[in-house]
Amino acid sequence: MTIDPLAMTCPAPLRGGDTVLLGHGSGGQLMAELLADLVPVLGAEGQDDAATVHMASPDVVISTDAFVVTPRFFPGGDIGSLAVHGTVNDVAMMGARPVAISLAYVIEEGLPMAELREVTASVARAAAAAGVRVVTGDTKVVGRGAADGLYLVTTGIGTPIPGAAVSARHGAPGDAVLISGPIGLHGITILSTREGLGFESEISSDSRPLHRLVAAMVEAAGSSVHVLRDPTRGGLASALNELAAASAVGVRLDEQAVPIPAQVAAACDLLGLDPLHVANEGCLVAFVHEDAAEPVLAAMRALPEGAQACRIGAVVADHPGRVVMRTLLGSTRVVDMLIGEQLPRIC
Amino acid sequence: MTIDPLAMTCPAPLRGGDTVLLGHGSGGQLMAELLADLVPVLGAEGQDDAATVHMASPDVVISTDAFVVTPRFFPGGDIGSLAVHGTVNDVAMMGARPVAISLAYVIEEGLPMAELREVTASVARAAAAAGVRVVTGDTKVVGRGAADGLYLVTTGIGTPIPGAAVSARHGAPGDAVLISGPIGLHGITILSTREGLGFESEISSDSRPLHRLVAAMVEAAGSSVHVLRDPTRGGLASALNELAAASAVGVRLDEQAVPIPAQVAAACDLLGLDPLHVANEGCLVAFVHEDAAEPVLAAMRALPEGAQACRIGAVVADHPGRVVMRTLLGSTRVVDMLIGEQLPRIC
């Protein structure tokens, strides 16, 4: 009798249960099973370790972001939707249309499988809503205590919008400083949810994709849109300081014009925070040639994500690299970057 | 007297010392200082949250990998060089030339700043040696106990090599199965270094870039190079099983032909490991049309990274999705995927 080894099967192989095991990151059979579970949700192919994406032009915009937010689920989103929006927005802030994203997971052993599936489904929903494809990814599992549940890293690629000429260095004296909506919602939501402060019952994160808003702005004003930035970690103050430094210009804000929701203002008062330092995930600040400011504002207000767009200041030749604000009291104060740490793991 | 707020400076601001602080991930001033330290080492620009890369064609290959290896420094490399090589290789395995990579850090509070600089310098050296640019990145800091020192995530983009038609699905019965060099070195080096087994004094990781080897293979044989894969986590056995499944073919290996270094064989004997399941970071396996096998082997052997290239088996029509091996004793055994976990955090 000849034994045919192909006809033999092992005894019941090791299988994962309700939680992620180290073996799910092994490159072996458990990982293949995990990927067979997750990859179809994302709509990716999964047979190669990479993907080929056909872009509209050989100029490719690329941006990467790690997401370590805690808690992973919060009013207005979760780590999955946040990862998609954050990367879509960073690509968009270059004046580009996001096309595809990659997704890497760093998972702590013991993460409930249901939570991994829920986050993955959220990534898929957010990507579909933004019109980008998740094309490739990676999965690593580390032991208990070597991560805090789940971290995601997304990298986006996109195509420059024809006619766009956006850069942190393109700000010019005389430009209008525009903002697409109210500030502080993401940071206060995360802080309040984490600490159980109660504000989260009234507000939610502004996490959302902004690439359609950018496309509308560029369509309205072409290269007159000089600078775009989403003021995430470090808030509006840090973003404006970075842009002032990159463009070697000054920025003059009008405090009265900066849209701060009442709940954000109340929370900041209570906690001793400056709303200008609180993180946002769904608004953008733009430096736009003065002649284009009104058409751009009109284009922004035509979209839900820009409905509350307004002018908050101007770019000036004075004090290059510095941001100042005319306060409600009529005095002027320097608006500095966030120093140190206001709230870790906000995104 | 009028007070000019621009002439005022704060008292000595908070500054980082010898270790990474939570504030280094805040988006504020400490982070700006950290980036001013690291970004020039990488040769990136750093003023925008994204970069524009001019590619040779609108078809873009993209791949992403998270690196959680422990220890972070090992004979033959470190987490920085490994991250570059891993991503360069995943792009190359699509028959593409890697052009640029992005780099995301997840850092545990308290990581020595010197180590962060050392890893960053290693990333820069490996990228320069591979001829790819680090174009954009992200830095997140998590609290003590929420990571194990440092994780890196690299995403690579590349351009398909003209004439290449490589895919995990392109394997065909009759193809020769080639390997570029000895197996098991990375896995045994990491295991031995971590556990202090002593083998690491004699062997070192094979971590290295393989894109020049891929270019030489495609130049030699064009679309006759059907399948490329670097057998990392899960080892040669898992890679071949994945490819057999993706191409719906069988693979027949010849045990005598598989190049296993003596030290790897000795370590595997001692530890009860199958060398076919041990991770590699610097070799590739290829399915090549039989007529092209010898020219491709000649092209591989002309490069240092392919000097020990050899034929280890053939693709067959029998037992699709399965890998079998003719052993040294003349019998045949099934070569299965790694089941469960051999060695966590190997890459």
Tab-separated table of C-alpha atoms in Angstrom, chain B:
chain	number	residue	atom	x	y	z
B	1	MET	CA	4.310	103.257	26.808
B	2	THR	CA	2.862	100.664	24.433
B	3	ILE	CA	3.709	97.050	25.039
B	4	ASP	CA	4.649	95.240	21.862
B	5	PRO	CA	3.584	91.639	22.385
B	6	LEU	CA	5.917	90.515	19.609
B	7	ALA	CA	8.899	91.701	21.616
B	8	MET	CA	7.967	89.531	24.558
B	9	THR	CA	9.167	85.981	24.938
B	10	CYS	CA	7.973	83.311	27.295
B	11	PRO	CA	10.170	82.091	30.127
B	12	ALA	CA	12.389	79.141	29.200
B	13	PRO	CA	10.014	76.833	27.367
B	14	LEU	CA	9.666	73.158	28.059
B	15	ARG	CA	12.330	71.243	26.216
B	16	GLY	CA	12.932	67.577	25.658
B	17	GLY	CA	15.953	65.958	27.234
B	18	ASP	CA	17.439	62.594	26.471
B	19	THR	CA	14.168	60.748	26.077
B	20	VAL	CA	11.037	61.124	24.020
B	21	LEU	CA	8.172	62.832	25.864
B	22	LEU	CA	4.466	62.668	25.176
B	23	GLY	CA	4.732	66.302	24.113
B	24	HIS	CA	6.921	65.268	21.191
B	25	GLY	CA	3.762	63.922	19.590
B	26	SER	CA	1.579	66.918	20.385
B	27	GLY	CA	1.652	68.748	17.090
B	28	GLY	CA	3.139	71.702	18.934
B	29	GLN	CA	6.542	73.174	19.578
B	30	LEU	CA	8.240	70.070	21.007
B	31	MET	CA	7.154	68.102	17.975
B	32	ALA	CA	8.426	70.819	15.670
B	33	GLU	CA	11.796	70.558	17.420
B	34	LEU	CA	11.832	66.787	17.144
B	35	LEU	CA	11.035	66.967	13.442
B	36	ALA	CA	13.661	69.648	12.906
B	37	ASP	CA	16.057	67.093	14.378
B	38	LEU	CA	14.920	64.040	12.406
B	39	VAL	CA	13.620	65.315	9.077
B	40	PRO	CA	16.969	66.631	7.748
B	41	VAL	CA	18.545	63.236	8.510
B	42	LEU	CA	15.940	61.687	6.236
B	43	GLY	CA	16.393	64.342	3.563
B	44	ALA	CA	12.641	64.975	3.469
B	45	GLU	CA	11.086	68.431	3.220
B	46	GLY	CA	8.735	68.445	6.163
B	47	GLN	CA	6.803	71.650	5.588
B	48	ASP	CA	3.686	69.949	4.284
B	49	ASP	CA	1.908	66.898	5.711
B	50	ALA	CA	2.352	65.216	2.352
B	51	ALA	CA	4.714	65.172	-0.613
B	52	THR	CA	4.422	65.154	-4.373
B	53	VAL	CA	6.499	62.545	-6.192
B	54	HIS	CA	7.004	62.506	-9.918
B	55	MET	CA	6.713	58.924	-11.130
B	56	ALA	CA	7.698	57.519	-14.513
B	57	SER	CA	4.140	56.469	-15.322
B	58	PRO	CA	0.597	56.842	-13.998
B	59	ASP	CA	0.572	53.183	-12.889
B	60	VAL	CA	1.729	53.178	-9.294
B	61	VAL	CA	2.597	50.151	-7.180
B	62	ILE	CA	1.962	50.691	-3.466
B	63	SER	CA	2.802	48.498	-0.476
B	64	THR	CA	2.750	49.055	3.269
B	65	ASP	CA	4.398	47.255	6.195
B	66	ALA	CA	4.425	47.694	9.951
B	67	PHE	CA	7.631	46.767	11.788
B	68	VAL	CA	7.506	45.684	15.411
B	69	VAL	CA	10.674	43.571	15.536
B	70	THR	CA	12.336	42.879	18.867
B	71	PRO	CA	15.205	43.336	19.500
B	72	ARG	CA	15.412	46.515	17.445
B	73	PHE	CA	19.107	46.007	16.743
B	74	PHE	CA	20.412	42.621	15.588
B	75	PRO	CA	23.326	41.222	13.576
B	76	GLY	CA	22.803	42.312	9.989
B	77	GLY	CA	20.441	45.194	10.600
B	78	ASP	CA	17.970	47.036	12.779
B	79	ILE	CA	14.317	48.022	12.695
B	80	GLY	CA	15.168	51.022	10.482
B	81	SER	CA	17.021	49.195	7.719
B	82	LEU	CA	14.543	46.316	7.958
B	83	ALA	CA	11.620	48.703	7.402
B	84	VAL	CA	13.209	50.124	4.271
B	85	HIS	CA	14.198	46.721	2.884
B	86	GLY	CA	10.842	45.147	3.651
B	87	THR	CA	8.905	47.805	1.798
B	88	VAL	CA	11.367	48.114	-1.073
B	89	ASN	CA	11.094	44.360	-1.522
B	90	ASP	CA	7.309	44.216	-1.437
B	91	VAL	CA	7.179	46.844	-4.184
B	92	ALA	CA	9.878	44.982	-6.153
B	93	MET	CA	7.954	41.685	-5.909
B	94	MET	CA	5.271	43.276	-8.097
B	95	GLY	CA	7.874	43.707	-10.858
B	96	ALA	CA	8.261	47.369	-9.995
B	97	ARG	CA	11.071	49.807	-9.278
B	98	PRO	CA	10.655	51.439	-5.833
B	99	VAL	CA	10.825	55.237	-5.969
B	100	ALA	CA	9.795	56.726	-2.628
B	101	ILE	CA	8.686	55.708	0.840
B	102	SER	CA	6.764	57.280	3.678
B	103	LEU	CA	7.684	56.641	7.297
B	104	ALA	CA	5.411	56.649	10.358
B	105	TYR	CA	6.767	56.316	13.883
B	106	VAL	CA	4.796	55.033	16.876
B	107	ILE	CA	7.047	55.827	19.818
B	108	GLU	CA	6.677	54.836	23.461
B	109	GLU	CA	7.235	57.704	25.857
B	110	GLY	CA	10.684	57.323	27.404
B	111	LEU	CA	12.454	55.948	24.338
B	112	PRO	CA	16.021	57.235	24.449
B	113	MET	CA	16.375	60.063	21.957
B	114	ALA	CA	19.725	58.609	20.898
B	115	GLU	CA	18.015	55.407	19.829
B	116	LEU	CA	15.408	57.282	17.819
B	117	ARG	CA	18.199	59.157	16.051
B	118	GLU	CA	20.142	55.956	15.428
B	119	VAL	CA	17.141	54.214	13.877
B	120	THR	CA	16.347	57.281	11.798
B	121	ALA	CA	19.918	57.418	10.517
B	122	SER	CA	19.650	53.735	9.632
B	123	VAL	CA	16.444	54.400	7.675
B	124	ALA	CA	18.230	57.191	5.816
B	125	ARG	CA	21.257	55.031	5.010
B	126	ALA	CA	19.181	52.091	3.841
B	127	ALA	CA	16.995	54.325	1.682
B	128	ALA	CA	20.010	56.014	0.120
B	129	ALA	CA	21.647	52.653	-0.578
B	130	ALA	CA	18.442	51.410	-2.196
B	131	GLY	CA	18.018	54.593	-4.213
B	132	VAL	CA	14.629	55.509	-2.745
B	133	ARG	CA	13.671	58.775	-1.091
B	134	VAL	CA	11.879	59.179	2.236
B	135	VAL	CA	9.369	61.839	1.223
B	136	THR	CA	6.895	62.212	4.079
B	137	GLY	CA	6.088	60.839	7.508
B	138	ASP	CA	4.239	61.021	10.770
B	139	THR	CA	5.204	60.842	14.440
B	140	LYS	CA	2.950	59.619	17.226
B	141	VAL	CA	3.975	59.204	20.860
B	142	VAL	CA	2.019	56.940	23.229
B	143	GLY	CA	2.390	56.662	26.989
B	144	ARG	CA	4.637	54.247	28.820
B	145	GLY	CA	3.324	50.724	28.457
B	146	ALA	CA	1.261	51.524	25.363
B	147	ALA	CA	3.980	50.353	22.952
B	148	ASP	CA	7.270	48.525	23.244
B	149	GLY	CA	9.793	51.248	22.457
B	150	LEU	CA	9.357	51.927	18.783
B	151	TYR	CA	7.305	50.713	15.858
B	152	LEU	CA	7.792	51.861	12.287
B	153	VAL	CA	5.397	51.748	9.366
B	154	THR	CA	6.753	52.271	5.867
B	155	THR	CA	4.757	52.590	2.684
B	156	GLY	CA	6.508	52.409	-0.653
B	157	ILE	CA	5.456	53.537	-4.087
B	158	GLY	CA	7.079	52.393	-7.289
B	159	THR	CA	6.800	52.193	-11.042
B	160	PRO	CA	6.208	48.951	-12.964
B	161	ILE	CA	9.311	47.847	-14.858
B	162	PRO	CA	8.488	47.925	-18.585
B	163	GLY	CA	7.922	44.376	-19.820
B	164	ALA	CA	7.250	42.926	-16.373
B	165	ALA	CA	4.057	40.920	-15.878
B	166	VAL	CA	4.462	39.564	-12.378
B	167	SER	CA	1.596	38.436	-10.161
B	168	ALA	CA	0.917	35.806	-7.530
B	169	ARG	CA	-1.696	34.484	-9.961
B	170	HIS	CA	0.651	33.978	-12.927
B	171	GLY	CA	2.251	30.666	-11.903
B	172	ALA	CA	1.817	27.957	-14.580
B	173	PRO	CA	2.537	24.219	-14.632
B	174	GLY	CA	6.011	23.625	-15.974
B	175	ASP	CA	7.491	26.776	-14.409
B	176	ALA	CA	10.808	26.395	-12.656
B	177	VAL	CA	10.856	27.398	-8.972
B	178	LEU	CA	13.976	29.450	-8.227
B	179	ILE	CA	15.337	30.891	-4.995
B	180	SER	CA	17.855	33.711	-4.749
B	181	GLY	CA	19.833	32.438	-1.777
B	182	PRO	CA	19.952	30.577	1.534
B	183	ILE	CA	16.902	30.539	3.800
B	184	GLY	CA	16.273	30.966	7.506
B	185	LEU	CA	18.934	33.531	8.367
B	186	HIS	CA	16.690	36.363	9.512
B	187	GLY	CA	14.443	34.267	11.712
B	188	ILE	CA	17.231	32.353	13.417
B	189	THR	CA	19.244	35.541	13.936
B	190	ILE	CA	16.319	37.297	15.629
B	191	LEU	CA	15.434	34.284	17.735
B	192	SER	CA	19.017	33.665	18.767
B	193	THR	CA	19.684	37.339	19.569
B	194	ARG	CA	16.501	37.653	21.584
B	195	GLU	CA	17.027	34.491	23.573
B	196	GLY	CA	20.817	34.657	23.754
B	197	LEU	CA	21.246	31.251	22.113
B	198	GLY	CA	24.663	32.029	20.674
B	199	PHE	CA	23.934	31.321	17.017
B	200	GLU	CA	23.941	35.054	16.363
B	201	SER	CA	27.722	35.099	16.696
B	202	GLU	CA	27.975	33.041	13.514
B	203	ILE	CA	25.062	34.185	11.373
B	204	SER	CA	23.324	37.435	10.640
B	205	SER	CA	20.031	38.526	9.131
B	206	ASP	CA	19.825	38.462	5.333
B	207	SER	CA	17.902	41.773	5.383
B	208	ARG	CA	18.708	43.574	2.130
B	209	PRO	CA	16.999	45.222	-0.840
B	210	LEU	CA	16.114	42.949	-3.748
B	211	HIS	CA	14.847	45.403	-6.352
B	212	ARG	CA	18.041	45.341	-8.408
B	213	LEU	CA	17.834	41.579	-8.531
B	214	VAL	CA	14.234	41.830	-9.738
B	215	ALA	CA	15.216	44.343	-12.405
B	216	ALA	CA	17.972	42.009	-13.647
B	217	MET	CA	15.561	39.059	-13.752
B	218	VAL	CA	12.943	40.978	-15.729
B	219	GLU	CA	15.616	42.305	-18.060
B	220	ALA	CA	16.745	38.739	-18.696
B	221	ALA	CA	13.344	37.209	-19.265
B	222	GLY	CA	10.569	39.829	-19.422
B	223	SER	CA	7.126	38.371	-18.926
B	224	SER	CA	8.569	34.867	-18.525
B	225	VAL	CA	9.119	35.854	-14.885
B	226	HIS	CA	5.654	34.860	-13.726
B	227	VAL	CA	5.691	35.105	-9.926
B	228	LEU	CA	7.950	36.792	-7.347
B	229	ARG	CA	7.633	36.643	-3.570
B	230	ASP	CA	9.933	37.357	-0.653
B	231	PRO	CA	9.248	34.606	1.895
B	232	THR	CA	9.196	36.683	5.096
B	233	ARG	CA	6.896	35.793	8.034
B	234	GLY	CA	5.815	32.176	7.726
B	235	GLY	CA	8.918	31.345	5.696
B	236	LEU	CA	9.319	29.654	2.333
B	237	ALA	CA	6.595	27.103	3.086
B	238	SER	CA	3.895	29.704	3.745
B	239	ALA	CA	4.918	31.799	0.727
B	240	LEU	CA	4.788	28.816	-1.615
B	241	ASN	CA	1.420	27.736	-0.258
B	242	GLU	CA	0.018	31.219	-0.825
B	243	LEU	CA	1.362	31.294	-4.365
B	244	ALA	CA	0.096	27.795	-5.131
B	245	ALA	CA	-3.357	28.835	-3.969
B	246	ALA	CA	-3.318	32.162	-5.829
B	247	SER	CA	-2.222	30.525	-9.101
B	248	ALA	CA	-4.254	27.321	-8.566
B	249	VAL	CA	-1.210	25.170	-9.239
B	250	GLY	CA	0.815	22.659	-7.275
B	251	VAL	CA	4.440	23.112	-6.247
B	252	ARG	CA	6.922	20.257	-6.008
B	253	LEU	CA	10.110	21.006	-4.056
B	254	ASP	CA	13.343	19.023	-4.008
B	255	GLU	CA	14.612	19.044	-0.398
B	256	GLN	CA	18.196	18.409	-1.500
B	257	ALA	CA	18.149	21.623	-3.554
B	258	VAL	CA	16.804	23.972	-0.864
B	259	PRO	CA	19.772	25.998	0.398
B	260	ILE	CA	19.787	25.803	4.197
B	261	PRO	CA	22.942	27.140	5.904
B	262	ALA	CA	24.512	24.710	8.361
B	263	GLN	CA	23.940	27.027	11.317
B	264	VAL	CA	20.273	27.442	10.424
B	265	ALA	CA	19.898	23.680	10.117
B	266	ALA	CA	21.646	23.168	13.463
B	267	ALA	CA	19.495	25.761	15.212
B	268	CYS	CA	16.311	24.335	13.730
B	269	ASP	CA	17.291	20.812	14.797
B	270	LEU	CA	17.981	22.026	18.300
B	271	LEU	CA	14.787	24.058	18.588
B	272	GLY	CA	12.449	21.754	16.746
B	273	LEU	CA	11.733	24.264	13.978
B	274	ASP	CA	11.185	23.589	10.307
B	275	PRO	CA	13.593	25.808	8.334
B	276	LEU	CA	10.886	26.142	5.686
B	277	HIS	CA	8.823	28.063	8.261
B	278	VAL	CA	11.598	30.430	9.347
B	279	ALA	CA	11.399	34.059	8.173
B	280	ASN	CA	13.688	35.590	5.561
B	281	GLU	CA	14.196	39.255	4.720
B	282	GLY	CA	16.681	39.113	1.861
B	283	CYS	CA	15.775	36.328	-0.493
B	284	LEU	CA	13.062	35.820	-3.068
B	285	VAL	CA	11.365	32.863	-4.660
B	286	ALA	CA	10.350	33.021	-8.325
B	287	PHE	CA	8.200	30.982	-10.700
B	288	VAL	CA	9.814	31.360	-14.126
B	289	HIS	CA	8.919	29.793	-17.482
B	290	GLU	CA	11.159	26.742	-17.907
B	291	ASP	CA	12.722	28.130	-21.086
B	292	ALA	CA	13.841	31.232	-19.194
B	293	ALA	CA	15.064	29.484	-16.058
B	294	GLU	CA	18.725	29.257	-16.950
B	295	PRO	CA	19.052	32.824	-18.322
B	296	VAL	CA	17.275	34.139	-15.200
B	297	LEU	CA	19.544	32.126	-12.895
B	298	ALA	CA	22.570	33.491	-14.739
B	299	ALA	CA	21.289	37.057	-14.345
B	300	MET	CA	20.619	36.470	-10.639
B	301	ARG	CA	24.055	34.989	-9.992
B	302	ALA	CA	25.692	38.055	-11.544
B	303	LEU	CA	24.552	40.125	-8.534
B	304	PRO	CA	25.794	39.691	-4.958
B	305	GLU	CA	22.259	39.286	-3.615
B	306	GLY	CA	21.657	36.439	-6.085
B	307	ALA	CA	25.100	34.841	-6.057
B	308	GLN	CA	23.726	31.630	-4.555
B	309	ALA	CA	20.572	31.489	-6.659
B	310	CYS	CA	19.408	28.001	-7.540
B	311	ARG	CA	16.476	25.927	-8.716
B	312	ILE	CA	14.543	24.239	-5.913
B	313	GLY	CA	11.565	22.682	-7.695
B	314	ALA	CA	8.856	22.994	-10.276
B	315	VAL	CA	5.271	24.125	-10.655
B	316	VAL	CA	2.935	21.234	-11.457
B	317	ALA	CA	-0.661	20.820	-12.518
B	318	ASP	CA	-1.303	18.172	-9.857
B	319	HIS	CA	-2.656	18.986	-6.372
B	320	PRO	CA	-3.490	22.662	-7.019
B	321	GLY	CA	-3.011	24.829	-3.947
B	322	ARG	CA	-0.664	22.318	-2.300
B	323	VAL	CA	3.098	22.153	-1.901
B	324	VAL	CA	4.894	18.806	-1.649
B	325	MET	CA	8.570	18.056	-1.159
B	326	ARG	CA	10.642	15.096	-2.216
B	327	THR	CA	12.727	14.517	0.908
B	328	LEU	CA	16.360	13.471	1.198
B	329	LEU	CA	15.108	9.961	1.983
B	330	GLY	CA	13.233	9.785	-1.293
B	331	SER	CA	9.755	10.016	0.206
B	332	THR	CA	7.284	12.818	-0.436
B	333	ARG	CA	5.758	15.014	2.232
B	334	VAL	CA	3.242	17.800	2.259
B	335	VAL	CA	4.744	21.199	3.046
B	336	ASP	CA	2.040	23.074	4.905
B	337	MET	CA	1.731	26.704	5.906
B	338	LEU	CA	2.976	27.652	9.306
B	339	ILE	CA	0.143	27.061	11.754
B	340	GLY	CA	-0.060	29.241	14.825
B	341	GLU	CA	3.005	31.209	15.827
B	342	GLN	CA	6.640	30.270	15.549
B	343	LEU	CA	8.254	33.486	16.691
B	344	PRO	CA	6.321	36.694	17.282
B	345	ARG	CA	7.667	40.114	16.336
B	346	ILE	CA	10.202	38.866	13.832
B	347	CYS	CA	9.761	41.879	11.566
